[in-house]
Short mmCIF file of C-alpha atoms in Angstrom, two decimals:
data_model
loop_
_atom_site.label_atom_id
_atom_site.label_comp_id
_atom_site.label_asym_id
_atom_site.label_seq_id
_atom_site.Cartn_x
_atom_site.Cartn_y
_atom_site.Cartn_z
CA MET B 17 188.12 81.91 284.78
CA MET B 18 188.52 81.97 281.03
CA ILE B 19 186.49 79.46 279.02
CA ALA B 20 187.12 78.85 275.35
CA HIS B 21 184.12 79.54 273.11
CA HIS B 22 184.44 77.63 269.87
CA PRO B 23 181.85 76.71 267.27
CA THR B 24 180.30 73.49 268.52
CA ILE B 25 180.76 70.43 266.31
CA ALA B 26 177.12 69.50 265.81
CA VAL B 27 176.16 65.86 266.13
CA HIS B 28 173.15 65.12 263.91
CA HIS B 29 172.12 61.61 264.81
CA LYS B 30 169.88 59.42 262.74
CA PRO B 31 166.96 58.04 264.74
CA GLY B 32 168.73 55.86 267.23
CA PRO B 33 168.77 54.42 270.70
CA ARG B 34 167.87 56.13 273.95
CA VAL B 35 171.23 56.47 275.72
CA ARG B 36 172.00 57.12 279.38
CA VAL B 37 175.61 57.88 280.36
CA TYR B 38 177.01 57.79 283.89
CA GLY B 39 180.47 59.30 284.19
CA PRO B 40 182.47 62.40 284.97
CA ALA B 41 182.28 65.84 283.44
CA TYR B 42 185.38 67.86 284.22
CA LEU B 43 186.82 71.23 283.54
CA ASP B 44 189.83 70.53 281.32
CA ARG B 45 192.62 73.09 281.53
CA VAL B 46 194.39 72.18 278.30
CA LEU B 47 198.09 73.00 278.04
CA ARG B 48 199.56 72.52 274.56
CA VAL B 49 203.32 71.94 274.40
CA ASP B 50 205.83 72.08 271.55
CA ALA B 51 207.68 68.76 271.95
CA PRO B 52 207.09 65.10 272.83
CA LEU B 53 206.75 64.21 276.50
CA ALA B 54 208.70 60.97 276.07
CA ALA B 55 211.80 60.01 274.14
CA ASP B 56 210.67 56.67 272.72
CA THR B 57 206.95 56.22 273.36
CA VAL B 58 203.67 58.10 272.98
CA ILE B 59 202.08 59.02 276.31
CA ASP B 60 198.31 58.43 276.33
CA GLY B 61 196.59 58.11 279.67
CA SER B 62 195.43 59.56 282.96
CA VAL B 63 197.10 59.96 286.35
CA GLU B 64 196.16 61.49 289.68
CA GLY B 65 197.69 64.84 290.59
CA HIS B 66 198.47 66.58 293.87
CA LEU B 67 199.63 70.18 294.14
CA ASP B 68 202.73 70.88 296.22
CA SER B 69 203.79 74.29 297.39
CA ALA B 70 205.83 76.17 294.79
CA SER B 71 209.46 75.13 294.79
CA ASP B 72 212.43 77.43 295.14
CA ASP B 73 213.85 76.45 291.74
CA CYS B 74 210.63 77.10 289.81
CA SER B 75 209.95 80.61 288.62
CA GLU B 76 206.51 82.09 288.14
CA LYS B 77 206.61 81.01 284.51
CA CYS B 78 206.74 77.24 284.92
CA LEU B 79 205.35 74.22 286.64
CA VAL B 80 207.11 70.94 287.38
CA LEU B 81 205.66 67.43 287.14
CA ILE B 82 207.22 65.08 289.69
CA GLN B 83 206.92 61.37 288.91
CA PRO B 84 206.83 58.66 291.59
CA ASP B 85 210.50 57.84 290.97
CA GLY B 86 211.47 61.47 291.65
CA SER B 87 212.25 62.42 288.04
CA THR B 88 210.79 65.68 286.83
CA LEU B 89 209.54 67.40 283.73
CA SER B 90 209.40 71.20 283.63
CA LEU B 91 206.69 72.90 281.61
CA GLU B 92 207.24 76.51 280.63
CA ALA B 93 203.84 78.16 280.88
CA PRO B 94 202.39 80.32 278.08
CA SER B 95 201.33 83.94 278.23
CA GLY B 96 198.25 84.49 280.36
CA TRP B 97 198.51 81.11 282.10
CA PRO B 98 196.22 81.26 285.18
CA GLY B 99 197.88 78.37 287.03
CA PRO B 100 198.52 75.99 288.61
CA TRP B 101 202.14 76.91 289.32
CA GLY B 102 204.97 75.13 291.06
CA ARG B 103 205.25 71.40 291.70
CA ILE B 104 202.63 68.78 290.87
CA ARG B 105 203.13 65.22 292.06
CA ILE B 106 201.64 62.76 289.62
CA GLY B 107 200.89 59.04 289.65
CA THR B 108 202.58 56.55 287.35
CA PRO B 109 201.78 57.44 283.73
CA PRO B 110 201.36 54.77 281.02
CA GLY B 111 205.01 55.07 280.01
CA PRO B 112 207.88 57.14 281.39
CA VAL B 113 207.83 60.84 280.62
CA ARG B 114 211.28 62.24 280.03
CA ALA B 115 213.38 61.39 283.05
CA ALA B 116 216.11 64.04 282.82
CA SER B 117 215.56 66.44 285.69
CA ASP B 118 216.71 69.38 283.60
CA HIS B 119 214.46 68.56 280.66
CA SER B 120 211.68 70.99 279.83
CA VAL B 121 209.10 71.61 277.15
CA ARG B 122 207.54 74.92 276.22
CA ALA B 123 203.81 75.52 276.20
CA VAL B 124 202.43 77.18 273.09
CA GLY B 125 198.87 77.83 274.27
CA TRP B 126 196.09 76.93 276.64
CA ILE B 127 192.29 76.86 276.91
CA ASP B 128 189.66 75.88 279.46
CA ASP B 129 187.34 73.33 277.89
CA LEU B 130 184.83 70.62 278.73
CA GLY B 131 186.33 67.24 279.55
CA GLY B 132 185.61 63.91 281.18
CA MET B 133 184.64 60.61 279.60
CA GLY B 134 181.04 60.97 280.74
CA ALA B 135 180.62 64.28 278.95
CA GLY B 136 182.43 62.94 275.87
CA TYR B 137 180.30 59.83 275.51
CA ALA B 138 177.08 61.76 276.18
CA GLN B 139 177.91 64.19 273.38
CA ALA B 140 179.10 61.55 270.92
CA LEU B 141 176.11 59.25 271.54
CA GLY B 142 173.46 61.93 271.91
CA GLY B 143 172.76 60.70 275.44
CA ARG B 144 171.72 62.06 278.80
CA LEU B 145 174.54 62.49 281.32
CA THR B 146 174.55 61.87 285.04
CA SER B 147 177.70 63.06 286.81
CA ALA B 148 178.84 64.40 290.15
CA ILE B 149 179.25 68.13 290.66
CA GLY B 150 180.43 70.24 293.55
CA PRO B 151 178.57 72.97 295.45
CA PRO B 152 176.77 75.63 293.38
CA ASP B 153 179.10 78.40 294.62
CA ASP B 154 182.22 76.54 293.43
CA PRO B 155 183.66 78.38 290.36
CA THR B 156 184.63 75.06 288.75
CA THR B 157 181.10 73.72 289.22
CA ARG B 158 179.72 76.82 287.49
CA ALA B 159 182.21 76.50 284.64
CA ILE B 160 181.31 72.84 284.05
CA ALA B 161 177.58 73.60 284.10
CA ALA B 162 178.06 76.42 281.58
CA LEU B 163 180.06 74.17 279.26
CA LEU B 164 177.49 71.36 279.43
CA ALA B 165 174.77 73.86 278.53
CA GLN B 166 176.92 75.30 275.73
CA HIS B 167 177.24 71.84 274.19
CA ASP B 168 173.54 70.98 274.70
CA ILE B 169 174.26 67.95 276.88
CA PRO B 170 171.23 67.04 279.04
CA HIS B 171 172.48 66.64 282.59
CA ARG B 172 171.12 65.18 285.80
CA PRO B 173 173.74 65.86 288.50
CA TRP B 174 174.70 64.17 291.71
CA VAL B 175 175.36 67.23 293.88
CA ARG B 176 178.14 66.82 296.44
CA SER B 177 178.05 70.06 298.36
CA ASP B 178 180.88 68.92 300.66
CA HIS B 179 183.46 68.43 297.88
CA ARG B 180 184.79 70.67 295.14
CA ALA B 181 184.19 69.87 291.50
CA ASP B 182 186.78 67.86 289.59
CA TRP B 183 189.17 69.37 287.08
CA THR B 184 192.02 68.12 284.92
CA LEU B 185 195.31 69.56 283.74
CA LEU B 186 195.56 68.09 280.24
CA VAL B 187 199.02 68.25 278.69
CA THR B 188 198.99 67.53 274.96
CA SER B 189 201.74 67.68 272.35
CA GLY B 190 199.51 67.87 269.24
CA PRO B 191 201.26 66.30 266.22
CA HIS B 192 203.55 64.33 268.56
CA GLY B 193 200.50 62.43 269.83
CA ASP B 194 200.88 62.79 273.61
CA LYS B 195 197.95 63.18 275.97
CA LEU B 196 198.64 63.22 279.71
CA ALA B 197 195.55 63.98 281.79
CA ILE B 198 196.43 64.92 285.38
CA GLY B 199 193.29 64.71 287.47
CA PHE B 200 192.52 66.68 290.61
CA ARG B 201 189.63 64.75 292.09
CA GLY B 202 186.93 65.99 294.42
CA CYS B 203 183.25 65.14 294.13
CA HIS B 204 183.60 61.97 292.02
CA ALA B 205 186.12 60.43 294.40
CA ALA B 206 183.66 61.07 297.22
CA LEU B 207 180.70 59.31 295.63
CA GLU B 208 179.05 56.48 297.49
CA ALA B 209 177.02 53.76 295.79
CA THR B 210 173.57 54.53 297.18
CA SER B 211 170.00 54.52 295.96
CA SER B 212 170.59 58.02 294.57
CA LEU B 213 172.13 56.28 291.55
CA ALA B 214 168.74 54.86 290.52
CA PHE B 215 167.05 55.70 287.22
CA GLY B 216 164.00 57.16 288.94
CA ASP B 217 160.86 57.49 286.85
CA GLU B 218 162.63 58.16 283.54
CA PRO B 219 162.18 55.69 280.66
CA ALA B 220 164.69 52.86 280.70
CA PRO B 221 167.54 53.45 278.24
CA ASP B 222 168.26 51.25 275.24
CA ILE B 223 171.98 51.69 275.94
CA LEU B 224 173.49 52.26 279.37
CA LEU B 225 177.12 53.39 279.43
CA VAL B 226 179.28 53.80 282.53
CA ALA B 227 182.56 55.66 282.03
CA GLY B 228 185.47 56.30 284.36
CA LEU B 229 183.78 55.33 287.65
CA SER B 230 184.95 52.82 290.23
CA THR B 231 183.98 49.17 289.84
CA ALA B 232 181.69 49.45 292.88
CA HIS B 233 179.81 52.37 291.33
CA SER B 234 179.80 50.68 287.93
CA ALA B 235 178.36 47.49 289.41
CA ALA B 236 175.64 49.43 291.23
CA ILE B 237 174.60 51.24 288.04
CA LEU B 238 174.84 48.31 285.62
CA GLY B 239 172.95 46.10 288.08
CA GLN B 240 169.88 48.35 287.81
CA ALA B 241 169.58 48.02 284.04
CA ARG B 242 166.57 46.35 282.47
CA PRO B 243 167.27 42.89 281.04
CA GLU B 244 167.04 44.18 277.47
CA THR B 245 169.32 47.20 277.97
CA LEU B 246 172.69 47.03 276.21
CA ARG B 247 175.40 47.67 278.82
CA VAL B 248 178.70 49.37 278.04
CA LEU B 249 181.69 49.98 280.29
CA ALA B 250 184.48 52.45 279.46
CA PRO B 251 186.82 52.21 282.46
CA ALA B 252 189.61 54.53 283.48
CA ILE B 253 192.95 52.97 284.36
CA ARG B 254 192.14 53.29 288.06
CA THR B 255 188.99 51.21 287.40
CA MET B 256 191.10 48.49 285.79
CA ARG B 257 193.32 48.43 288.89
CA ASP B 258 190.39 48.45 291.33
CA SER B 259 189.94 45.33 293.44
CA THR B 260 186.75 46.24 295.32
CA PRO B 261 185.43 44.37 293.35
CA ALA B 262 187.81 43.41 290.57
CA LEU B 263 186.68 44.28 287.07
CA ASP B 264 186.23 40.68 285.92
CA VAL B 265 183.50 40.23 288.58
CA LEU B 266 181.36 42.56 286.43
CA ALA B 267 181.92 40.53 283.26
CA GLN B 268 178.40 39.09 283.02
CA GLN B 269 176.90 42.57 283.29
CA ILE B 270 178.92 43.99 280.36
CA ASP B 271 178.09 43.68 276.65
CA PHE B 272 180.81 46.02 275.37
CA LEU B 273 184.05 46.99 277.10
CA SER B 274 186.20 49.76 275.64
CA CYS B 275 189.67 50.64 276.91
CA ASN B 276 193.13 51.50 275.64
CA GLN B 277 196.14 49.19 275.54
CA ALA B 278 197.76 50.64 278.68
CA GLU B 279 194.54 50.04 280.62
CA TRP B 280 194.15 46.50 279.27
CA ASN B 281 197.75 45.74 280.22
CA THR B 282 197.00 46.42 283.89
CA LEU B 283 194.77 43.33 284.08
CA CYS B 284 196.18 40.07 285.36
CA ALA B 285 196.03 37.14 282.94
CA SER B 286 193.10 35.45 284.69
CA ALA B 287 191.00 38.64 284.69
CA ALA B 288 191.71 39.20 280.99
CA ARG B 289 190.68 35.59 280.22
CA GLU B 290 187.46 35.95 282.22
CA LEU B 291 186.51 39.16 280.45
CA ARG B 292 187.25 37.69 277.03
CA ALA B 293 185.17 34.62 277.85
CA ARG B 294 182.10 36.53 279.06
CA VAL B 295 182.04 39.98 277.42
CA PRO B 296 180.73 39.72 273.82
CA LEU B 297 182.77 42.67 272.50
CA ILE B 298 185.98 44.25 273.79
CA ALA B 299 187.68 47.11 271.94
CA VAL B 300 191.31 47.84 272.84
CA THR B 301 192.60 51.03 271.23
CA GLU B 302 196.32 51.29 270.53
CA GLY B 303 196.81 54.95 269.58
CA PRO B 304 198.79 55.33 266.36
CA SER B 305 198.77 51.54 265.92
CA GLY B 306 194.99 51.36 265.54
CA ALA B 307 192.84 49.04 267.65
CA ARG B 308 191.90 45.41 268.27
CA LEU B 309 188.43 43.93 268.58
CA LEU B 310 188.14 40.89 270.84
CA LEU B 311 185.04 38.77 270.24
CA GLY B 312 185.43 35.85 272.60
CA PRO B 313 188.29 33.73 271.29
CA SER B 314 188.35 35.65 268.01
CA GLU B 315 190.42 38.77 267.48
CA PHE B 316 190.98 41.04 264.54
CA PRO B 317 192.95 44.26 264.11
CA VAL B 318 191.45 47.59 263.13
CA PRO B 319 194.09 49.59 261.24
CA VAL B 320 194.47 53.33 261.62
CA PHE B 321 192.35 55.21 259.11
CA PRO B 322 194.65 56.95 256.59
CA ARG B 323 195.46 60.62 257.15
CA VAL B 324 197.40 63.09 255.02
CA LEU B 325 198.56 65.40 257.81
CA PRO B 326 199.65 64.79 261.41
CA PRO B 327 197.07 65.20 264.19
CA ARG B 328 196.34 68.44 265.94
CA ASP B 329 195.10 66.84 269.16
CA THR B 330 194.73 63.20 270.23
CA ASN B 331 192.20 63.92 272.99
CA ARG B 332 188.78 62.16 272.67
CA ALA B 333 189.98 59.68 270.02
CA GLY B 334 189.04 56.70 272.18
CA GLU B 335 185.57 58.06 272.85
CA ALA B 336 185.04 58.78 269.15
CA PHE B 337 186.11 55.24 268.23
CA ALA B 338 183.97 53.44 270.81
CA SER B 339 180.87 55.63 270.32
CA THR B 340 180.87 55.21 266.55
CA LEU B 341 181.48 51.47 266.81
CA LEU B 342 178.59 51.14 269.26
CA LEU B 343 176.13 53.22 267.23
CA ARG B 344 176.97 51.49 263.93
CA LEU B 345 176.53 48.06 265.52
CA TRP B 346 173.23 49.14 267.04
CA GLN B 347 172.06 50.40 263.65
CA SER B 348 173.02 47.05 262.11
CA GLY B 349 170.73 45.29 264.60
CA TRP B 350 172.95 44.29 267.53
CA ARG B 351 171.04 43.96 270.79
CA ARG B 352 171.80 42.49 274.22
CA GLY B 353 172.04 38.73 274.02
CA GLY B 354 172.20 38.75 270.23
CA PRO B 355 175.09 37.67 268.03
CA LEU B 356 177.64 40.08 266.59
CA GLN B 357 177.02 38.87 263.06
CA PRO B 358 177.65 38.95 260.24
CA ARG B 359 181.39 39.57 260.49
CA GLU B 360 181.14 42.04 257.60
CA SER B 361 178.87 44.27 259.71
CA VAL B 362 181.38 44.30 262.56
CA GLN B 363 184.21 45.14 260.18
CA ALA B 364 182.19 47.94 258.56
CA ALA B 365 181.37 49.39 261.98
CA ALA B 366 185.03 49.15 262.97
CA MET B 367 186.13 51.00 259.85
CA ALA B 368 183.63 53.79 260.58
CA ALA B 369 184.95 53.92 264.16
CA ALA B 370 188.52 54.27 262.88
CA ALA B 371 187.43 57.09 260.56
CA ALA B 372 185.74 58.88 263.48
CA ALA B 373 188.89 58.58 265.58
CA ALA B 374 190.98 59.95 262.70
CA LEU B 375 188.62 62.89 262.20
CA VAL B 376 188.53 63.88 265.87
CA LEU B 377 192.32 64.30 265.83
CA ASP B 378 191.79 67.62 264.07
CA ILE B 379 189.28 69.01 266.59
CA GLU B 380 191.27 71.04 269.11
CA HIS B 381 188.35 71.59 271.46
CA PHE B 382 185.49 69.52 272.86
CA GLY B 383 183.46 68.01 270.03
CA PHE B 384 183.09 65.06 267.69
CA PRO B 385 182.74 64.53 263.93
CA THR B 386 179.26 64.29 262.47
CA PRO B 387 177.93 61.04 260.99
CA ASP B 388 177.98 62.72 257.56
CA ALA B 389 181.68 63.61 257.99
CA ILE B 390 182.43 60.00 258.91
CA ASP B 391 180.55 58.73 255.85
CA ASP B 392 182.38 61.22 253.62
CA ALA B 393 185.74 60.02 254.96
CA LEU B 394 184.76 56.40 254.31
CA ARG B 395 183.88 57.24 250.71
CA LEU B 396 187.20 59.04 250.19
CA GLY B 397 189.24 56.37 251.94
CA GLN B 398 191.35 58.90 253.86
CA ILE B 399 191.29 62.16 255.77
CA HIS B 400 192.56 64.54 253.12
CA ALA B 401 194.09 68.00 253.56
CA ALA B 402 190.91 69.97 252.91
CA SER B 403 188.72 68.08 255.36
CA SER B 404 191.39 67.70 258.02
CA ARG B 405 192.10 71.42 258.20
CA SER B 406 188.55 72.71 257.87
#
């Protein structure tokens, strides 16, 4: 298995909070393509994937994504592509990928990299990660462990020896802005909310963040937090759709909820109202349209931070935005139960978060911009050519 070895984007944090992150770490097999995946919308989201046997009309050089409505998208694989091949049935993406059955896009490159919201938030926040892994003899488990060590992410695993490690086929169109993560789930889908999720004898975190887990697992983890611990939830779209329990049941346990617009749109009106009424801060990212911050009944937009050149890769933009917003608010004095005031501090934190999201668009592998790079961008007022291509 080939793993990309890139210079790590170092994260030099100022003295800050003790952070514990619960969420997945995946092997991302990143496939970069040369054209948009959709005719009139940007695709940004995650779906479940299931491998079919190779079809008769697919040569060794391509794979075919089959949507629930039967429409297909053919991907011509690049040189050295190790697979998968053939047909992959996917769930409903956040927007229709091109429906023409004879439509295809060409891949221009691929890498194996570290992925998963848990790993991303742990790196961006300087936190300790707890995630599920498969058996030690599973090649994907070994690859994930090597990548976590390469990026200096402290890790306490839940070992599921009866299930393979998770991995993701991540299709991205670079400057066209698409990111379609097709997940092949194993050990995380098999987790059970048991006492093994407890903190043990480690010091209680200042910030507890749960990313991409079911609402049942999220409730079990958030429910063990100390009263003073700031609690953050970054759900996947399947979490938003979960009804066992529904997400709004967790509202009183959440201080900060971060999701994208497609995920927020899956909520029914009553659930959205309940979350807005009880969660002090909700960030809804909107891709190239920026983001919105919901503070109870108040709402204000966060515009996209100016860039000179188009993005290289839109992966990890949401994690960069939410992590920077959270850290800047913490540094300004926000704590559980306290007010998000003054408004100028929230706006300054939001602008820094937008700058972080704009900077990460030029990082084509796992990593995040440094606090100094974010501050430099804020001083300049834009991501200019020199910094964006360095």
